[in-house]
Structures are given as structure tokens and as C-alpha cells.
Amino acid sequence: MTADLRRSILAAIAQDGGNVAARLAGQHEVSRQSASAWLAKLKQDRLVASSGVGRGVRYRLVTLAQVRQVYPRAGLREDRVWRELIAPRLGDLPANVRDIWHYAVTEMVNNAIDHSGSKRVIVKLLRDALNTTVHVADEGEGIFLKIQRALNLYDPREAILELAKGKLTTDPAHHTGEGIFFSSKVMDAFDIRSGILHFMHDERGADVLLERPASAPGTLVLMRLANDSPRTLKALFDQFAAPEEYTFAKTIVPVRLAQHEGEKLVSRSQAKRLTMRFERFQTVVLDFAGVEEIGQAFADEVFRVFRQAYPATALLPINMTPAVEKMFKRAMQG
Ligand SMILES: Nc1ncnc2c1ncn2[C@@H]1O[C@H](COP(=O)(O)OP(=O)(O)OP(=O)(O)O)[C@@H](O)[C@H]1O
Ligand SMILES: [Mg+2]
């Protein structure tokens, strides 16, 4: 069985454990018997398990590694968590995937140590034949409230827009505000839950098991990455660096995050909220996906007033509807 075929079977099971042999037979244009033989092989290899019989049989991916550890925050160091708890369970993964986990786990554990104020830090790993998932949780103040307080934001939801921009830190003497920006982009799924809010980055829309009530204290970070991911940290850092430089110089901002439910982007104050801290970047890509239209004052504030105040920051709008583009062009002529 080729690696590609194996991955495709495992993915089919992860998606839905029912009717697997028939679905695989259809998808790969083989007989049901052949598909059943593939499944038998994966069962023999202990990568999948089944329950039920006949047409009711259901398959699932076997948990290959599982560990949970509760640490007192005082005196904890992120490299210890990596070395003792996580690295030993990922030793056989490709180097690029191990490097990504090393980065993201140490960044998120460092956040819990330095920013949460929690008594305990809880780290959990789960691995199956397709993916590894790591959770880092604390019982502290909660990330969105902490950012809201530090930046004096009107609504904790604005903390999510600020996190998405990057270079957001509440402790500039010791931090640069890169950990969440890069960790969230390098994972297949990245989710921060705190209070009733989520900060989510998930290209495939797959869901993860909810393990905390909405009212739980503190912050929970969930990260998932395919064990054979082709991604590399270097390619990601390069994507947000200026050419020939290694610094974090560019960001992509989902403009729709500035739009609260049912709200249209029309006012100068909304524009100021959007452009807050943009001057720290050489280039800001403004992703207008999900934004139908913008108002004249909003466009003028972003594309004329901000540009004139900070000519060293280039604004590059993408995914504009014709209505948004019209306002953009008008502001640029002003
Ligand atoms: N577990 C947490 N509890 C409370 N606040 C948090 C937590 N994790 C992050 N934060 C808040 O989110 C901000 C952004 O985190 P991020 O990791 O992106 O940057 P940083 O830790 O400040 O800087 P860097 O990661 O570059 O050292 C932090 O400055 C902090 O205010
Ligand atoms: Mg950090």
C-alpha cells in the first residue's frame, strides 16, 4: 500500500467511520473486497480499529500516543515541557514537522508561564496515524480579557482583531508579539478559547473535541498538524518577512474581523481601530474577503489619512468586491 493510498483511507475514516469499504470502493474504483482488504491491513497494523459487524461496521483511527501533564506554573520552563512530555512522542516524525511542534509548543507554554498568572499549566498530547493534537491550558485571567484591559479595548472581541494583526504584546519589555501570529499560521488548526470567545484558524474546517465549558477560567489553546505536513517554519517566516530580510515586516489582516455582527464598516473610528499599530509593518495586506461594502469615511480614513500619516507602510487590499474597490479608488484619488 502506497503512503498516498494509506493517507486517503485514513482521511476517509477520520471524516466518517461508517460505510467505509463501500465509500473507498467508489472513490478508488476498486471492488468492495479490495477495499475491505485495505482496511484489514490497517487494522492489522493497529492504525485503525472497528466496532460492529456487517454493513453496520464502523472504523476509527486508533490513538497511538496520549499524555496529559499538570505543571505548577511557578518555576516551569517551556523547554522542559518540550523535552520531557512532547518530543519523546514525536521522535519518528519528519524533521520539518518536529521543528514546527517544537516552536509552537514552547511558544504556547511560554505564554501560559509569562502571561496567564495561573497556578497551573496543563499540557496534553494526542496522536493518531494522521494528526497530532496538542492542548495547552491555564486557569489564569484569560487572554482576551488580558488584551482588552492592556489595550483599553471597548470589547474583548477586538482582542481577536489585534491578535490577527500580529506584533501584539502586553509586555513589550520582554516580548515581541509573534508567538500566536506564527503558531496559528503554521498549524492545520489553531484555536484559542477563553471565556465565550474563540480565535480560530482552520483551513479545513474540521472540528476538535470541546473539553471545557464556555465559562471555564483561563485560556485553552488547541493545535493540530498532520504528521506528514509538508510545511516548514522557514517558508512561513519568509512569507511575512521583507525581501532579503529576516524580520517580521508584513502582515495579512482579515478586515471582516473589524466588522461586528451586522455592522457595516462606515466610520472613521472603525477605520482607526482597523489601522491601529499598522505603522509597525512595512506592508499590510488588507483581506476584504467577507466584506461586501465599505463607507466613504471609512475608506478615506484607511486609504488616504492613514497613508499620508504613515507613508512608510504600504497597504495592499485584496479580495475586494466591486463596491469596496470603488470606495478604495475614490479614496486614493482624494
Ligand atoms: N495564556 C495566556 N493568558 C493570558 N494572556 C495571554 C496568554 N497567552 C498570550 N496572552 C496575551 O496575548 C499576547 C500575545 O501573545 P503572543 O504569544 O502572540 O506574543 P507575546 O508572548 O507577547 O510575544 P512573543 O510570543 O513574541 O514572545 C500576550 O502579550 C499576552 O498579552
Ligand atoms: Mg508569546
Short mmCIF file of C-alpha atoms and ligand atoms in Angstrom, two decimals:
data_model
loop_
_atom_site.label_atom_id
_atom_site.label_comp_id
_atom_site.label_asym_id
_atom_site.label_seq_id
_atom_site.Cartn_x
_atom_site.Cartn_y
_atom_site.Cartn_z
CA MET A 1 0.00 0.00 0.00
CA THR A 2 1.46 3.37 -1.00
CA ALA A 3 1.70 6.23 1.51
CA ASP A 4 -0.80 8.23 -0.55
CA LEU A 5 -3.35 5.44 -0.56
CA ARG A 6 -2.90 4.89 3.17
CA ARG A 7 -3.41 8.58 3.88
CA SER A 8 -6.52 8.67 1.73
CA ILE A 9 -8.04 5.70 3.57
CA LEU A 10 -7.20 7.15 6.97
CA ALA A 11 -8.66 10.52 5.94
CA ALA A 12 -11.87 8.84 4.79
CA ILE A 13 -12.18 7.17 8.18
CA ALA A 14 -11.41 10.39 10.07
CA GLN A 15 -14.14 12.10 8.11
CA ASP A 16 -16.78 9.44 8.73
CA GLY A 17 -16.40 6.00 10.28
CA GLY A 18 -19.48 4.50 8.63
CA ASN A 19 -19.83 2.70 5.29
CA VAL A 20 -16.09 2.99 4.75
CA ALA A 21 -15.44 -0.01 2.47
CA ALA A 22 -18.21 1.00 0.06
CA ARG A 23 -17.07 4.62 0.01
CA LEU A 24 -13.47 3.64 -0.66
CA ALA A 25 -14.54 1.23 -3.40
CA GLY A 26 -16.42 4.04 -5.12
CA GLN A 27 -13.70 6.60 -4.64
CA HIS A 28 -10.84 4.41 -5.85
CA GLU A 29 -12.83 2.38 -8.40
CA VAL A 30 -11.98 -1.00 -6.90
CA SER A 31 -14.17 -3.84 -5.65
CA ARG A 32 -15.55 -3.77 -2.14
CA GLN A 33 -13.44 -6.84 -1.40
CA SER A 34 -10.24 -4.94 -2.25
CA ALA A 35 -11.31 -2.00 -0.10
CA SER A 36 -12.06 -4.40 2.77
CA ALA A 37 -8.61 -5.93 2.36
CA TRP A 38 -7.01 -2.47 2.72
CA LEU A 39 -9.00 -1.90 5.91
CA ALA A 40 -7.98 -5.31 7.25
CA LYS A 41 -4.34 -4.41 6.63
CA LEU A 42 -4.65 -1.12 8.54
CA LYS A 43 -6.36 -2.97 11.39
CA GLN A 44 -3.53 -5.47 11.44
CA ASP A 45 -1.06 -2.57 11.61
CA ARG A 46 -3.10 -1.24 14.56
CA LEU A 47 -3.69 2.13 12.92
CA VAL A 48 -7.45 1.69 12.80
CA ALA A 49 -10.00 -0.21 14.87
CA SER A 50 -13.56 -1.22 14.15
CA SER A 51 -16.74 -1.99 16.00
CA GLY A 52 -19.99 -3.58 14.86
CA VAL A 53 -20.41 -6.14 12.10
CA GLY A 54 -21.56 -6.45 8.52
CA ARG A 55 -22.92 -3.27 6.99
CA GLY A 56 -23.03 -1.65 10.43
CA VAL A 57 -19.28 -1.84 10.96
CA ARG A 58 -17.67 1.46 11.94
CA TYR A 59 -14.00 2.33 11.76
CA ARG A 60 -12.00 4.81 13.78
CA LEU A 61 -8.37 5.89 13.99
CA VAL A 62 -6.50 4.34 16.91
CA THR A 63 -4.93 6.71 19.45
CA LEU A 64 -1.22 5.97 19.10
CA ALA A 65 0.02 8.26 21.85
CA GLN A 66 -1.78 10.11 24.59
CA VAL A 67 -0.38 12.01 27.53
CA ARG A 68 -1.55 14.71 29.91
CA GLN A 69 0.52 16.52 32.48
CA VAL A 70 -0.33 19.20 35.03
CA TYR A 71 2.53 21.51 35.98
CA PRO A 72 2.72 24.17 38.67
CA ARG A 73 3.43 27.39 36.76
CA ALA A 74 5.98 28.67 39.28
CA GLY A 75 9.45 27.70 38.10
CA LEU A 76 8.19 26.00 34.94
CA ARG A 77 10.24 26.31 31.74
CA GLU A 78 8.86 25.66 28.29
CA ASP A 79 11.88 23.67 27.09
CA ARG A 80 11.33 21.20 29.92
CA VAL A 81 7.75 20.54 28.77
CA TRP A 82 9.03 20.05 25.25
CA ARG A 83 11.86 17.69 26.20
CA GLU A 84 10.04 15.60 28.79
CA LEU A 85 6.50 15.43 27.53
CA ILE A 86 6.20 16.20 23.83
CA ALA A 87 9.46 15.45 21.98
CA PRO A 88 9.64 11.78 23.07
CA ARG A 89 6.23 11.17 21.43
CA LEU A 90 7.16 12.75 18.10
CA GLY A 91 10.64 11.32 17.58
CA ASP A 92 9.75 9.45 14.40
CA LEU A 93 8.06 12.37 12.61
CA PRO A 94 9.81 14.23 9.76
CA ALA A 95 12.21 16.97 10.90
CA ASN A 96 10.08 19.83 9.50
CA VAL A 97 7.06 18.62 11.50
CA ARG A 98 9.09 18.16 14.70
CA ASP A 99 10.53 21.67 14.28
CA ILE A 100 7.05 23.13 13.94
CA TRP A 101 5.88 21.36 17.10
CA HIS A 102 8.96 22.47 18.98
CA TYR A 103 8.25 26.09 18.03
CA ALA A 104 4.51 26.10 18.70
CA VAL A 105 4.55 24.09 21.94
CA THR A 106 7.32 26.16 23.50
CA GLU A 107 5.65 29.42 22.39
CA MET A 108 2.27 28.47 23.84
CA VAL A 109 3.70 27.07 27.09
CA ASN A 110 5.83 30.21 27.42
CA ASN A 111 2.66 32.29 27.02
CA ALA A 112 0.96 30.39 29.83
CA ILE A 113 4.05 30.86 32.01
CA ASP A 114 4.63 34.56 31.27
CA HIS A 115 1.16 35.97 30.68
CA SER A 116 -1.55 33.88 32.39
CA GLY A 117 -0.89 34.32 36.10
CA SER A 118 -2.39 30.83 36.53
CA LYS A 119 -1.33 28.47 39.30
CA ARG A 120 -1.21 25.52 36.92
CA VAL A 121 -0.41 24.80 33.30
CA ILE A 122 -1.95 21.71 31.71
CA VAL A 123 -0.45 20.19 28.57
CA LYS A 124 -1.96 17.34 26.63
CA LEU A 125 -0.93 15.45 23.50
CA LEU A 126 -2.95 13.08 21.34
CA ARG A 127 -1.62 11.36 18.27
CA ASP A 128 -3.18 9.10 15.66
CA ALA A 129 -1.98 7.84 12.29
CA LEU A 130 -2.89 11.14 10.59
CA ASN A 131 -2.53 14.01 13.03
CA THR A 132 -1.05 15.16 16.27
CA THR A 133 -3.02 17.45 18.55
CA VAL A 134 -1.58 19.41 21.47
CA HIS A 135 -3.58 21.39 24.03
CA VAL A 136 -2.05 23.97 26.35
CA ALA A 137 -4.38 25.24 29.05
CA ASP A 138 -4.15 27.53 32.04
CA GLU A 139 -6.55 28.84 34.66
CA GLY A 140 -5.47 32.46 34.64
CA GLU A 141 -7.04 35.77 33.68
CA GLY A 142 -7.86 34.72 30.12
CA ILE A 143 -6.15 36.02 27.03
CA PHE A 144 -8.92 38.18 25.56
CA LEU A 145 -9.67 39.94 28.84
CA LYS A 146 -5.97 40.49 29.42
CA ILE A 147 -5.53 42.10 25.99
CA GLN A 148 -8.73 44.11 26.36
CA ARG A 149 -7.51 45.51 29.67
CA ALA A 150 -3.99 46.25 28.44
CA LEU A 151 -5.08 47.95 25.21
CA ASN A 152 -8.11 49.55 26.77
CA LEU A 153 -10.41 47.99 24.17
CA TYR A 154 -14.13 48.56 24.25
CA ASP A 155 -15.00 44.92 23.62
CA PRO A 156 -12.92 41.76 24.23
CA ARG A 157 -13.76 40.70 20.67
CA GLU A 158 -11.46 43.44 19.43
CA ALA A 159 -8.61 41.46 21.00
CA ILE A 160 -9.09 38.90 18.22
CA LEU A 161 -8.51 41.52 15.51
CA GLU A 162 -5.40 42.68 17.35
CA LEU A 163 -4.06 39.12 17.64
CA ALA A 164 -4.69 38.56 13.93
CA LYS A 165 -2.60 41.61 13.03
CA GLY A 166 0.43 40.29 14.91
CA LYS A 167 3.14 42.18 16.84
CA LEU A 168 0.70 42.43 19.70
CA THR A 169 2.25 42.16 23.12
CA THR A 170 1.19 43.39 26.52
CA ASP A 171 4.79 43.06 27.76
CA PRO A 172 7.00 44.87 25.24
CA ALA A 173 10.00 44.84 27.57
CA HIS A 174 10.24 41.04 27.29
CA HIS A 175 8.20 40.07 24.25
CA THR A 176 7.63 40.97 20.59
CA GLY A 177 4.15 39.60 19.91
CA GLU A 178 5.00 36.91 17.40
CA GLY A 179 4.13 33.65 19.13
CA ILE A 180 0.42 33.42 18.37
CA PHE A 181 0.71 35.01 14.92
CA PHE A 182 3.16 32.42 13.61
CA SER A 183 1.95 29.41 15.62
CA SER A 184 -1.60 29.94 14.39
CA LYS A 185 -0.49 30.08 10.76
CA VAL A 186 1.81 27.07 10.82
CA MET A 187 -0.82 24.68 12.20
CA ASP A 188 -3.59 22.95 10.25
CA ALA A 189 -5.94 24.03 13.02
CA PHE A 190 -5.33 26.53 15.77
CA ASP A 191 -7.97 27.58 18.25
CA ILE A 192 -7.79 29.75 21.34
CA ARG A 193 -10.76 29.57 23.66
CA SER A 194 -11.21 31.90 26.56
CA GLY A 195 -14.50 32.85 28.11
CA ILE A 196 -17.08 32.58 25.37
CA LEU A 197 -14.72 33.71 22.59
CA HIS A 198 -12.73 31.73 20.04
CA PHE A 199 -9.79 32.76 17.95
CA MET A 200 -9.67 30.15 15.22
CA HIS A 201 -7.50 29.36 12.26
CA ASP A 202 -8.61 26.27 10.42
CA GLU A 203 -8.26 25.77 6.71
CA ARG A 204 -10.26 22.57 6.58
CA GLY A 205 -13.00 23.47 9.00
CA ALA A 206 -12.52 20.21 10.90
CA ASP A 207 -13.65 20.34 14.49
CA VAL A 208 -11.83 19.40 17.63
CA LEU A 209 -13.26 17.95 20.77
CA LEU A 210 -14.50 20.65 23.13
CA GLU A 211 -13.07 19.97 26.53
CA ARG A 212 -14.06 22.96 28.54
CA PRO A 213 -17.27 24.71 29.39
CA ALA A 214 -17.58 28.21 27.95
CA SER A 215 -17.40 29.67 31.43
CA ALA A 216 -14.14 27.89 32.38
CA PRO A 217 -11.44 30.25 33.62
CA GLY A 218 -8.19 30.89 31.79
CA THR A 219 -7.10 30.11 28.27
CA LEU A 220 -7.10 26.94 26.21
CA VAL A 221 -5.01 26.65 23.05
CA LEU A 222 -5.69 23.73 20.71
CA MET A 223 -3.29 22.94 17.89
CA ARG A 224 -3.47 20.24 15.22
CA LEU A 225 -0.99 19.35 12.50
CA ALA A 226 -0.80 16.47 10.02
CA ASN A 227 2.05 14.11 10.84
CA ASP A 228 3.23 14.30 7.22
CA SER A 229 2.71 18.04 6.78
CA PRO A 230 4.96 19.47 4.05
CA ARG A 231 5.00 22.87 5.77
CA THR A 232 8.19 24.43 7.12
CA LEU A 233 8.75 27.20 9.64
CA LYS A 234 11.24 28.86 7.33
CA ALA A 235 8.75 29.19 4.48
CA LEU A 236 6.24 30.71 6.88
CA PHE A 237 8.70 33.23 8.32
CA ASP A 238 9.83 34.16 4.80
CA GLN A 239 6.24 34.82 3.80
CA PHE A 240 5.97 37.59 6.40
CA ALA A 241 9.48 38.99 6.08
CA ALA A 242 10.61 41.79 3.82
CA PRO A 243 12.65 40.57 0.83
CA GLU A 244 16.27 39.84 1.82
CA GLU A 245 15.42 40.43 5.46
CA TYR A 246 14.53 38.12 8.30
CA THR A 247 12.34 40.39 10.36
CA PHE A 248 8.58 40.26 10.75
CA ALA A 249 7.69 43.09 8.35
CA LYS A 250 4.47 42.10 6.66
CA THR A 251 1.04 41.04 7.88
CA ILE A 252 -2.29 39.99 6.45
CA VAL A 253 -5.33 41.39 8.20
CA PRO A 254 -8.80 39.87 7.75
CA VAL A 255 -10.80 43.11 7.56
CA ARG A 256 -14.05 41.31 8.37
CA LEU A 257 -12.78 40.93 11.96
CA ALA A 258 -13.25 44.69 12.35
CA GLN A 259 -16.90 44.22 11.46
CA HIS A 260 -19.00 43.24 14.44
CA GLU A 261 -22.23 41.36 13.83
CA GLY A 262 -24.47 43.14 11.39
CA GLU A 263 -22.24 46.20 11.45
CA LYS A 264 -21.08 47.91 8.26
CA LEU A 265 -17.64 49.48 8.03
CA VAL A 266 -18.52 53.11 7.59
CA SER A 267 -16.99 55.26 10.29
CA ARG A 268 -13.60 56.83 10.90
CA SER A 269 -13.45 55.26 14.37
CA GLN A 270 -13.87 51.78 12.86
CA ALA A 271 -11.07 52.62 10.43
CA LYS A 272 -8.83 53.80 13.26
CA ARG A 273 -9.50 50.57 15.12
CA LEU A 274 -8.54 48.63 12.00
CA THR A 275 -5.33 50.57 11.30
CA MET A 276 -4.16 50.64 14.93
CA ARG A 277 -0.49 49.52 15.02
CA PHE A 278 -0.29 49.12 11.20
CA GLU A 279 2.68 51.52 11.23
CA ARG A 280 4.77 48.75 12.81
CA PHE A 281 4.73 46.91 9.49
CA GLN A 282 6.28 47.73 6.12
CA THR A 283 3.40 46.04 4.32
CA VAL A 284 -0.14 45.36 5.43
CA VAL A 285 -2.23 43.16 3.15
CA LEU A 286 -5.89 44.00 3.79
CA ASP A 287 -8.01 40.96 3.05
CA PHE A 288 -11.54 42.15 2.33
CA ALA A 289 -13.00 38.64 1.95
CA GLY A 290 -16.42 38.62 3.59
CA VAL A 291 -16.79 42.40 3.43
CA GLU A 292 -19.50 43.42 0.94
CA GLU A 293 -19.08 47.16 1.05
CA ILE A 294 -17.38 49.96 2.97
CA GLY A 295 -18.38 53.55 3.54
CA GLN A 296 -16.68 56.67 2.20
CA ALA A 297 -15.42 57.96 5.58
CA PHE A 298 -14.02 54.53 6.48
CA ALA A 299 -12.24 54.23 3.12
CA ASP A 300 -10.90 57.77 3.33
CA GLU A 301 -9.51 57.22 6.81
CA VAL A 302 -7.75 53.96 5.85
CA PHE A 303 -6.56 54.72 2.33
CA ARG A 304 -5.87 58.45 2.48
CA VAL A 305 -5.49 59.69 6.08
CA PHE A 306 -3.53 56.69 7.35
CA ARG A 307 -1.40 56.52 4.18
CA GLN A 308 -0.47 60.18 4.46
CA ALA A 309 0.34 59.86 8.17
CA TYR A 310 2.44 56.72 7.65
CA PRO A 311 3.87 56.71 4.11
CA ALA A 312 6.40 54.00 5.05
CA THR A 313 3.62 51.43 5.46
CA ALA A 314 2.24 50.05 2.21
CA LEU A 315 -1.42 48.99 2.23
CA LEU A 316 -2.35 46.26 -0.25
CA PRO A 317 -6.06 45.49 -0.46
CA ILE A 318 -7.08 42.06 -1.79
CA ASN A 319 -10.37 40.21 -2.38
CA MET A 320 -12.35 43.42 -2.90
CA THR A 321 -15.91 43.36 -4.18
CA PRO A 322 -16.59 45.96 -6.93
CA ALA A 323 -18.30 48.15 -4.29
CA VAL A 324 -15.26 48.06 -1.99
CA GLU A 325 -12.91 48.68 -4.90
CA LYS A 326 -14.88 51.74 -5.96
CA MET A 327 -14.51 53.27 -2.48
CA PHE A 328 -10.82 52.34 -2.42
CA LYS A 329 -10.15 54.05 -5.78
CA ARG A 330 -12.09 57.11 -4.75
CA ALA A 331 -10.08 57.46 -1.51
CA MET A 332 -6.82 57.00 -3.40
CA GLN A 333 -7.68 59.89 -5.69
CA GLY A 334 -8.51 62.14 -2.76
N1 LIG B 1 -2.15 32.12 28.28
C1 LIG B 1 -2.34 33.45 28.24
N2 LIG B 1 -3.03 34.09 29.22
C2 LIG B 1 -3.24 35.43 29.18
N3 LIG B 1 -2.79 36.23 28.18
C3 LIG B 1 -2.11 35.64 27.18
C4 LIG B 1 -1.85 34.24 27.15
N4 LIG B 1 -1.15 33.97 26.01
C5 LIG B 1 -0.98 35.13 25.37
N5 LIG B 1 -1.55 36.16 26.07
C6 LIG B 1 -1.63 37.58 25.66
O1 LIG B 1 -1.54 37.62 24.24
C7 LIG B 1 -0.44 38.43 23.85
C8 LIG B 1 0.14 37.91 22.53
O2 LIG B 1 0.76 36.64 22.71
P1 LIG B 1 1.96 36.25 21.72
O3 LIG B 1 2.49 34.93 22.13
O4 LIG B 1 1.49 36.38 20.33
O5 LIG B 1 3.03 37.40 21.98
P2 LIG B 1 4.00 37.62 23.23
O6 LIG B 1 4.04 36.42 24.09
O7 LIG B 1 3.61 38.90 23.88
O8 LIG B 1 5.39 37.82 22.50
P3 LIG B 1 6.34 36.63 21.94
O9 LIG B 1 5.47 35.44 21.72
O10 LIG B 1 6.89 37.16 20.65
O11 LIG B 1 7.36 36.39 23.00
C9 LIG B 1 0.49 38.43 25.03
O12 LIG B 1 1.31 39.59 25.06
C10 LIG B 1 -0.47 38.38 26.20
O13 LIG B 1 -0.99 39.64 26.50
MG MG B 2 4.28 34.55 23.23
#
